Coordinates of C-alpha atoms in Angstrom, one line a residue:
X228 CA 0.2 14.5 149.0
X229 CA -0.9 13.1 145.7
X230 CA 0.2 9.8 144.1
X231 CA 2.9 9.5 141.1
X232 CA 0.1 7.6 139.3
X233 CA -2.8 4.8 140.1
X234 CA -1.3 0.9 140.8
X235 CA -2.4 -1.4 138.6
X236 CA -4.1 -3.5 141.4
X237 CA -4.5 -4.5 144.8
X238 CA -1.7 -6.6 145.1
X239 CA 1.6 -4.7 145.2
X240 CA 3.6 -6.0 148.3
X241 CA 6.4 -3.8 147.9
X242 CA 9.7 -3.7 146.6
X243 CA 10.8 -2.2 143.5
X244 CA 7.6 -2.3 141.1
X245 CA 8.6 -2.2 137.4
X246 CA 6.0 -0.3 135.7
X247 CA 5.7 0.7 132.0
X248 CA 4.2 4.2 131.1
X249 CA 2.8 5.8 128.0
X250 CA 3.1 9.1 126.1
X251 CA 0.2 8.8 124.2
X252 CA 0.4 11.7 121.3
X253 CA -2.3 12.3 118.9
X254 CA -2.0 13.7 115.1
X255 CA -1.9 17.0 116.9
X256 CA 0.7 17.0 119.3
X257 CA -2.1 16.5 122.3
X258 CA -0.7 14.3 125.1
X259 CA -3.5 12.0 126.8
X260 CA -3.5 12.1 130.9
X261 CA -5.8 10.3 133.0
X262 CA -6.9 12.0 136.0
X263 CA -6.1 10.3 139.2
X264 CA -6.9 11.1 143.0
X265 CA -6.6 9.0 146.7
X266 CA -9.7 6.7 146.3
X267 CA -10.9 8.2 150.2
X268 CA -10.4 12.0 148.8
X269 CA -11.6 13.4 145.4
X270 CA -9.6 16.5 146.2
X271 CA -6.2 15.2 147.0
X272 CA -6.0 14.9 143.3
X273 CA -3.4 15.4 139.8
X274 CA -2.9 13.7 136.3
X275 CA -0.8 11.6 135.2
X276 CA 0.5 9.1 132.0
X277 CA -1.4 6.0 131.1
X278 CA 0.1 2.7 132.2
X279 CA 0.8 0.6 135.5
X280 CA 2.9 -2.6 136.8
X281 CA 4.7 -5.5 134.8
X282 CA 2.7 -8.4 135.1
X283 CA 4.0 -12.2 135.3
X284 CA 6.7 -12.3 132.7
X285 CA 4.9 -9.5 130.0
X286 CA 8.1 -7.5 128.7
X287 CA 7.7 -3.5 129.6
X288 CA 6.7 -3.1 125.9
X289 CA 3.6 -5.6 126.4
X290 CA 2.5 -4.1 129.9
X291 CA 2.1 -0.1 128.0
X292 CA -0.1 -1.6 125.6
X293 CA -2.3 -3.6 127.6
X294 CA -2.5 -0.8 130.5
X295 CA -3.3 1.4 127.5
X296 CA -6.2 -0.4 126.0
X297 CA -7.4 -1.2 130.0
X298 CA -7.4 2.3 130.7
X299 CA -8.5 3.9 127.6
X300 CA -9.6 1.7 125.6
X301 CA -7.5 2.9 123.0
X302 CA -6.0 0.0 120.4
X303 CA -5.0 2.1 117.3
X304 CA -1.1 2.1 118.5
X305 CA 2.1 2.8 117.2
X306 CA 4.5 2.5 120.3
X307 CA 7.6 4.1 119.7
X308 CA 10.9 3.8 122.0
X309 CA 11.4 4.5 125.3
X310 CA 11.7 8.4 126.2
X311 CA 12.6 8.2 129.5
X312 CA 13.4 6.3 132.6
X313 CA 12.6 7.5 136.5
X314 CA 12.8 5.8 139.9
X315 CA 9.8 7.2 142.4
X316 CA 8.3 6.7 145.6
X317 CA 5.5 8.5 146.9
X318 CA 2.1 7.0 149.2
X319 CA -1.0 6.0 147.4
X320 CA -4.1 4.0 149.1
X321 CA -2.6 3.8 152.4
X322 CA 0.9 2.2 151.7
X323 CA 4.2 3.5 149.6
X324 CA 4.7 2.9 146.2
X325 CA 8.1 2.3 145.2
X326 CA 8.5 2.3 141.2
X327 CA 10.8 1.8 138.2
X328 CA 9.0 3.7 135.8
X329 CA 9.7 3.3 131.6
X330 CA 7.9 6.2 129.3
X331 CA 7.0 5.0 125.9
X332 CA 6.5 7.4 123.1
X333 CA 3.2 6.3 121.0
X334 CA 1.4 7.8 118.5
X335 CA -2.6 7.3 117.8
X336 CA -4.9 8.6 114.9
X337 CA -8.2 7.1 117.8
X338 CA -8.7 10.5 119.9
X339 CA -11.9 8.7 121.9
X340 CA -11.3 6.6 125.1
X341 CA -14.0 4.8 126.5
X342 CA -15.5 5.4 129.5
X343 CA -13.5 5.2 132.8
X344 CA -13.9 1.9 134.4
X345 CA -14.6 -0.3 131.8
X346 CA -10.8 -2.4 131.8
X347 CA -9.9 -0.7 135.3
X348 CA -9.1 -2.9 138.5
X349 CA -11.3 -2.1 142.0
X350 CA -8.7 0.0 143.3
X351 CA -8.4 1.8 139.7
X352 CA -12.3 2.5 139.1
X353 CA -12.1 4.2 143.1
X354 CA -9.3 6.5 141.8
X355 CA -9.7 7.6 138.4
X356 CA -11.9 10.3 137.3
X357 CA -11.4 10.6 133.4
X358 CA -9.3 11.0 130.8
X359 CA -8.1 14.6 128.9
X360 CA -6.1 15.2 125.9
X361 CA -3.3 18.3 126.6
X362 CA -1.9 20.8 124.3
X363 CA 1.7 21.4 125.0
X364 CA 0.9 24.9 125.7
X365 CA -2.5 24.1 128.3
X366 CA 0.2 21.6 130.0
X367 CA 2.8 24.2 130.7
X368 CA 0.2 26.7 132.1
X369 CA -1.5 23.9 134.2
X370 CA -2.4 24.3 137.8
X371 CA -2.9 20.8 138.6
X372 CA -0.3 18.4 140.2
X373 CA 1.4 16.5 137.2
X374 CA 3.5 13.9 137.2
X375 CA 6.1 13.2 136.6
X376 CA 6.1 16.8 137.2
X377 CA 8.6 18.0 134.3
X378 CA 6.2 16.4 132.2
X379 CA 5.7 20.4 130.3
X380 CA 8.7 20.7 129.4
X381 CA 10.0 17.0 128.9
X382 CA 6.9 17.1 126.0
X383 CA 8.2 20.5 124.4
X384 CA 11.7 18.8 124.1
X385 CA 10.2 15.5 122.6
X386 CA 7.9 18.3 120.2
X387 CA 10.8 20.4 118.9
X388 CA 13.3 17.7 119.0
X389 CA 12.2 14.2 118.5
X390 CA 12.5 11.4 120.9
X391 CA 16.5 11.1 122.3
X392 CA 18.9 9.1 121.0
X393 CA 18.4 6.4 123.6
X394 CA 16.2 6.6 127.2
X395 CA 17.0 9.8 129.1
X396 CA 17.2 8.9 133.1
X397 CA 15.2 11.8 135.2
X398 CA 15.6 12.6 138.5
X399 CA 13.9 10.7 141.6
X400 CA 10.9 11.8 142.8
X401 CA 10.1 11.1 146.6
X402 CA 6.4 12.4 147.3

């Protein structure tokens, strides 16, 4: 069973983890995924949205930019409002995750990342391979395990729609 996406660190204890997520979009429609797999097995493997756990008493909005620039090294922002909103649960790194997970809509005209690793935690740089921007159309005919794993068609309805009036709640996923 795959992960809903990497922790932020080593130190998640459990509970509820509020985490803040990105839909990062270029001036081409191309959503940026990071791809993720168990740090002890390569092939147990999917993608998944920039972003990771609230730290100290950084808002939601601050936590998506940092975990954007640590992952990606991408500055050249515009965050936009929150899409959606998900509860999930699913084992990463030998323990369960439980998170309370925002999607931000952002927008960037920087299309480079920099090389994995270089803002990741230890337990991040064992479990991230790279990064990959996504035409709507190459996401909806993806193999690979996305998550969360609507993400196709959630993007076509941001794409020929805009971003909903106010956060849309999706369902729980339980991996």
């Amino acid at each position: 069973m795959g992960a809903e996406a990497t922790p932020a660190g080593d130190t998640y204890q459990g509970g509820l983890r509020r985490v803040a997520r990105v839909v990062l979009l270029d001036p081409d429609d191309r959503i940026l995924l990071l791809h993720g797999h168990e740090p002890d097995d390569p092939a147990d493997d999917w993608w998944f949205t920039p972003g990771g756990g609230v730290e100290g008493d950084e808002t939601r909005e601050e936590a998506a930019r940092r975990e954007l620039l640590e992952e990606t090294g991408i500055t050249d922002v515009e965050l936009g409002p929150v899409l959606w909103r998900r509860r999930c649960s699913f084992p990463f790194a030998g323990r369960r995750w439980d998170q309370d997970e925002w999607y931000y809509l952002a927008r960037t005209r920087q299309t480079a990342t920099v090389a994995v690793g270089a803002g990741l935690t230890e337990l991040e740089r064992r479990s991230v391979a790279g990064a990959r921007w996504w035409t709507c159309q190459e996401l909806t005919g993806a193999r690979e395990t996305v998550y969360p794993t609507r993400l196709a068609g959630l993007l076509r309805t941001l794409l020929d729609e805009g971003p909903p009036a106010g956060p849309v709640t999706l369902d729980t996923e339980i991996v």
